[in-house]
Coordinates of C-alpha atoms in Angstrom, one line a residue:
X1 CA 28.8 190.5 42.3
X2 CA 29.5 187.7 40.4
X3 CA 25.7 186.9 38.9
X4 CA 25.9 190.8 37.9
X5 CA 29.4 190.3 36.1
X6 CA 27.7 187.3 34.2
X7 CA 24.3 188.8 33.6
X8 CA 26.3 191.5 31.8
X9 CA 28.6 189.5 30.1
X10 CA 25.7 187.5 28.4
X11 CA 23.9 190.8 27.9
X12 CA 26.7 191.8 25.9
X13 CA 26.8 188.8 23.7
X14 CA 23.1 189.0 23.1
X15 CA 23.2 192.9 22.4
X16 CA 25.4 191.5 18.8
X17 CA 22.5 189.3 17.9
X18 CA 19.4 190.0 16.7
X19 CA 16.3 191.2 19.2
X20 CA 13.3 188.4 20.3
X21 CA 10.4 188.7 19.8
X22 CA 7.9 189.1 22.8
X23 CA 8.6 185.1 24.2
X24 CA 11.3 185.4 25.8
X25 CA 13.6 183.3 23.5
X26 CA 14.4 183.9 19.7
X27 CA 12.7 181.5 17.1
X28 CA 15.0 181.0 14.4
X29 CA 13.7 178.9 11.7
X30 CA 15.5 175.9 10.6
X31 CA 16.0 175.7 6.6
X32 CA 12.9 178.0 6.4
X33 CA 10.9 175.9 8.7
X34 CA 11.5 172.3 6.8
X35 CA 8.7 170.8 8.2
X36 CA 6.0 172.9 6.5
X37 CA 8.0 174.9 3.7
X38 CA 10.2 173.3 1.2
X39 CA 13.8 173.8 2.9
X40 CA 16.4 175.9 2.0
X41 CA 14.3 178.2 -0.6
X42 CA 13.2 181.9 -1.5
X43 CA 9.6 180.3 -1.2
X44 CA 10.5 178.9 2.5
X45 CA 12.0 182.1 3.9
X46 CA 9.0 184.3 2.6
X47 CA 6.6 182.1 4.8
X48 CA 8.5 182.4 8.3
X49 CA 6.0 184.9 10.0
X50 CA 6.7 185.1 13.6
X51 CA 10.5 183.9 13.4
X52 CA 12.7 186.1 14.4
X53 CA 15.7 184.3 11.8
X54 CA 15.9 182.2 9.4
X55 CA 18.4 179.9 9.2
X56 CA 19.8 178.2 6.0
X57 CA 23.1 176.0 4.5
X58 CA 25.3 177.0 1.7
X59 CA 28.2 175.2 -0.2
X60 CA 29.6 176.2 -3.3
X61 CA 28.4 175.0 -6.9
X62 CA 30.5 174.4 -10.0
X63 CA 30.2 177.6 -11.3
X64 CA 31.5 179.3 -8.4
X65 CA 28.6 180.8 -6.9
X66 CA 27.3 180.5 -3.2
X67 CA 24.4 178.4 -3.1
X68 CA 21.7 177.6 -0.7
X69 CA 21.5 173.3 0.2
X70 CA 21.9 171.3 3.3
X71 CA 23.2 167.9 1.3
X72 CA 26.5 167.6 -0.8
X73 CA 24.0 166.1 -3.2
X74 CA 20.7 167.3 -4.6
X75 CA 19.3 163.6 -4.8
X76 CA 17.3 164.0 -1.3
X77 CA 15.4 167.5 -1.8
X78 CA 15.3 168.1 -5.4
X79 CA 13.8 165.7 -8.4
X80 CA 17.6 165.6 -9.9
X81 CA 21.1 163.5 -9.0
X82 CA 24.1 164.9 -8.4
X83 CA 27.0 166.7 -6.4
X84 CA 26.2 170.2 -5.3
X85 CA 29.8 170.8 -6.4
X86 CA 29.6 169.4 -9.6
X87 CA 26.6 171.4 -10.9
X88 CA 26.0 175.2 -11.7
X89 CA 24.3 177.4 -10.5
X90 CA 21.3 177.9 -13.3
X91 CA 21.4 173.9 -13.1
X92 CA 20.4 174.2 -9.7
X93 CA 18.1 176.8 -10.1
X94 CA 16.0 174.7 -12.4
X95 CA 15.5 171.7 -10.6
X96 CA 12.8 171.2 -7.9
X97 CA 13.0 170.9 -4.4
X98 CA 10.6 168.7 -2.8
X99 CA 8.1 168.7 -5.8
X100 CA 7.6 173.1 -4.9
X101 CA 8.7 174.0 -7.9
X102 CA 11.3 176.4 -6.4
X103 CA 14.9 175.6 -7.2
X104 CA 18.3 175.8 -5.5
X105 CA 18.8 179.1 -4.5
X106 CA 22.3 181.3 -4.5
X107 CA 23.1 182.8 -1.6
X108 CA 22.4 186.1 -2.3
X109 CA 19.0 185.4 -4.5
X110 CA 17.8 183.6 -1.2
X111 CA 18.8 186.9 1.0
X112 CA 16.7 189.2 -1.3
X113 CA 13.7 187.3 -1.0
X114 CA 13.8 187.5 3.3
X115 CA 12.2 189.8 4.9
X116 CA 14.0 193.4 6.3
X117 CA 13.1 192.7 10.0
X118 CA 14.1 189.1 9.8
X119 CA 17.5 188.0 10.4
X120 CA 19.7 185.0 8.7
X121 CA 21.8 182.7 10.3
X122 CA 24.0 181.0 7.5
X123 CA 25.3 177.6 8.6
X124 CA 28.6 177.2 6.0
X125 CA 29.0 173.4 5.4
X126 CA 32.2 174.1 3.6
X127 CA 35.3 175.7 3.9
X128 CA 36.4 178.7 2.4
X129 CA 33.1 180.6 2.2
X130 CA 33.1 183.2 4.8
X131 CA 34.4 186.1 3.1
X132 CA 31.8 185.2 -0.2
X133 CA 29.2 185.3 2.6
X134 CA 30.6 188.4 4.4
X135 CA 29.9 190.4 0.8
X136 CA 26.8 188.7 0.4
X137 CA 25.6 189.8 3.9
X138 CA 26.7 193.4 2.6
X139 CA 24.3 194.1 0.3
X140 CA 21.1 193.7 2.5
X141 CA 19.5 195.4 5.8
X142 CA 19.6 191.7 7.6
X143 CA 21.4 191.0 11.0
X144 CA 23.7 188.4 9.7
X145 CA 25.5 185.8 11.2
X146 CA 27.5 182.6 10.6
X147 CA 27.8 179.3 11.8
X148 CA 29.5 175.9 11.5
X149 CA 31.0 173.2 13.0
X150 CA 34.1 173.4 11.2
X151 CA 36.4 175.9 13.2
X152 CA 38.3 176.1 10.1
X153 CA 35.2 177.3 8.0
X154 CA 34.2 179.7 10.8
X155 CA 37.8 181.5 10.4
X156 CA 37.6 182.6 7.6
X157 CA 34.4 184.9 7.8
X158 CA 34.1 188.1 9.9
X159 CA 30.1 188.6 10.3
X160 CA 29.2 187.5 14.1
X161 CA 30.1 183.6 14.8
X162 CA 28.6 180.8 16.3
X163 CA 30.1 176.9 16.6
X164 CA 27.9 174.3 16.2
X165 CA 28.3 171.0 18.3
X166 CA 26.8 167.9 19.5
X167 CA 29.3 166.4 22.1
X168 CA 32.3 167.4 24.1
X169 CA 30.9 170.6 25.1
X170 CA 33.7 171.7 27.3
X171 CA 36.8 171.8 24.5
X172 CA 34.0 173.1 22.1
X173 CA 33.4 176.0 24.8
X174 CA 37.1 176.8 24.4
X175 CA 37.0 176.4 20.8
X176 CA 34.4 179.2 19.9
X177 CA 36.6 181.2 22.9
X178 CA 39.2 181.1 20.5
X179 CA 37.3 181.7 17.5
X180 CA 35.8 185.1 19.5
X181 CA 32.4 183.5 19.0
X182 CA 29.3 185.9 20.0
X183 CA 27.0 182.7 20.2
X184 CA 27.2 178.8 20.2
X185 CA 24.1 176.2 18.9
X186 CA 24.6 172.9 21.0
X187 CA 22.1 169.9 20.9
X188 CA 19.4 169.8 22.3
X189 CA 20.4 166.8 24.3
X190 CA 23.5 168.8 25.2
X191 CA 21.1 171.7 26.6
X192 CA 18.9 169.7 28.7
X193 CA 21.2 166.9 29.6
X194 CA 24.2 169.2 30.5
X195 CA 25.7 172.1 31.9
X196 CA 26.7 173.6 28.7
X197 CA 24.0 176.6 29.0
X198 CA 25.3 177.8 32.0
X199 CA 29.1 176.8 31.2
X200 CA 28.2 179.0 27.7
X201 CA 26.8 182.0 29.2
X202 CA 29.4 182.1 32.1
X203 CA 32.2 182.7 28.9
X204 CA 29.6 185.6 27.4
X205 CA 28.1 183.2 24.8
X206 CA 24.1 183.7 23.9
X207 CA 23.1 179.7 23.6
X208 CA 20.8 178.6 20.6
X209 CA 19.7 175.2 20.7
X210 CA 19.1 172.9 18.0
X211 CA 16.6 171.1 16.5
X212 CA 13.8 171.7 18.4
X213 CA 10.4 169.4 17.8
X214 CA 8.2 170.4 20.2
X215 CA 6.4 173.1 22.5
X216 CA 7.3 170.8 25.5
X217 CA 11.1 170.9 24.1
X218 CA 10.8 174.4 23.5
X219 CA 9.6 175.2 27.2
X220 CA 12.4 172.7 29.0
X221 CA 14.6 174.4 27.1
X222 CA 13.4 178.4 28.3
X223 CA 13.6 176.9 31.8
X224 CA 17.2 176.1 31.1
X225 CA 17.7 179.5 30.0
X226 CA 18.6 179.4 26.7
X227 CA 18.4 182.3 24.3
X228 CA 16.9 180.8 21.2
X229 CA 15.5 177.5 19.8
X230 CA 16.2 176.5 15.9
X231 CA 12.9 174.6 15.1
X232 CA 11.4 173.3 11.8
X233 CA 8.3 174.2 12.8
X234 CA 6.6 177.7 14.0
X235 CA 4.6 176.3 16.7
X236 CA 7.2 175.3 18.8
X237 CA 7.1 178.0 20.7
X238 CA 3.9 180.5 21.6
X239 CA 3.6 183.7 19.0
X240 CA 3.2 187.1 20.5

């Protein structure tokens, strides 16, 4: 009785998040697949085929505007200097990240360019952008959802959660409990070295795992039983 009451518990969580593909966990592609597309761009999330989301980070620039960048600066990925926060967003736009030509995207430019069937997991690196991305997320077809490992950023949003963490796994459990979480992205080393998989689905969460490098990763981490691995590369795990 009490493997069915989890097994439908977990069903339930999963049933709010987007459908995998024929492998038996979800492929969700980190910045757009940074390892073979330039991250974070309209150019990376165009080239995804076979991911089932993309996943992406947004802060806020000067001018007000959601945009799409992992770093608080712009020095690491594009051929300018700078504070995200202190530049706007047709500054952004025009610089170059890693030498593709393709600029800093907004939030909602970047959504336009991914494809219907594919669906977004925004990771908000600052507070106060949930209900920007919440009207954002309106305007397209996508299965949206957020994540963060700020509670406080995650509060203020109403698409689908999920909390991010790397350690303490047990008050972070509780945390996205409180947060009413549909999904939670541990470490890696947290999935495989751990009971947080089966501690996560037990309270209804569907687990992605995070960042996965290889195919061996990949499989340890299906035999664990998690629900989806965030890679930066597609061949992590076998295409349909």
């Amino acid at each position: 009785m009490l493997g069915r009451a989890l097994g439908t518990v977990v069903e339930r969580a999963l049933d709010r998040l987007p459908r995998p593909a024929a492998r038996g966990v979800r492929l969700v592609a980190h910045r757009g697949f940074a390892s073979v597309n330039p991250e974070n761009t309209t150019h990376a999330v165009t080239r995804t085929g076979g991911a089932d989301a993309v996943e992406v980070d947004v802060r806020r620039a000067a001018s007000g505007e959601v945009v799409v960048c992992h770093d608080a600066t712009v020095d690491r990925v594009t051929d300018g200097t700078g504070r995200v926060a202190q530049l706007s967003a047709r500054e952004l736009d025009g610089l170059s990240v890693l030498d593709s030509g393709a600029g800093v995207p907004t939030l909602d430019a970047l959504l336009d360019a991914v494809p219907d069937r594919v669906a977004v997991n925004v990771e908000l690196k600052e507070r106060g952008l949930g209900s920007d991305v919440d009207a954002a997320a309106e305007r397209v077809e996508n299965d949206v959802w957020v994540s963060a490992f700020d509670p406080v950023a995650l509060r203020d949003a109403a698409l689908p959660r999920a909390l991010l963490f790397d350690r303490n796994p047990r008050e972070n459990l509780a945390v996205a409990d409180e947060l009413d979480c549909v999904a939670v992205h541990p470490s890696v080393a947290l999935c495989l070295g751990t009971r947080t998989v089966h501690r996560a689905h037990a309270r209804g969460f569907a687990v992605n795992a995070w960042t996965v490098d290889s195919p061996g990763v990949a499989w340890a981490l299906a035999r664990r039983g998690v629900d989806g691995v965030i890679a930066d590369r597609p061949n992590v795990v076998r295409q349909p």
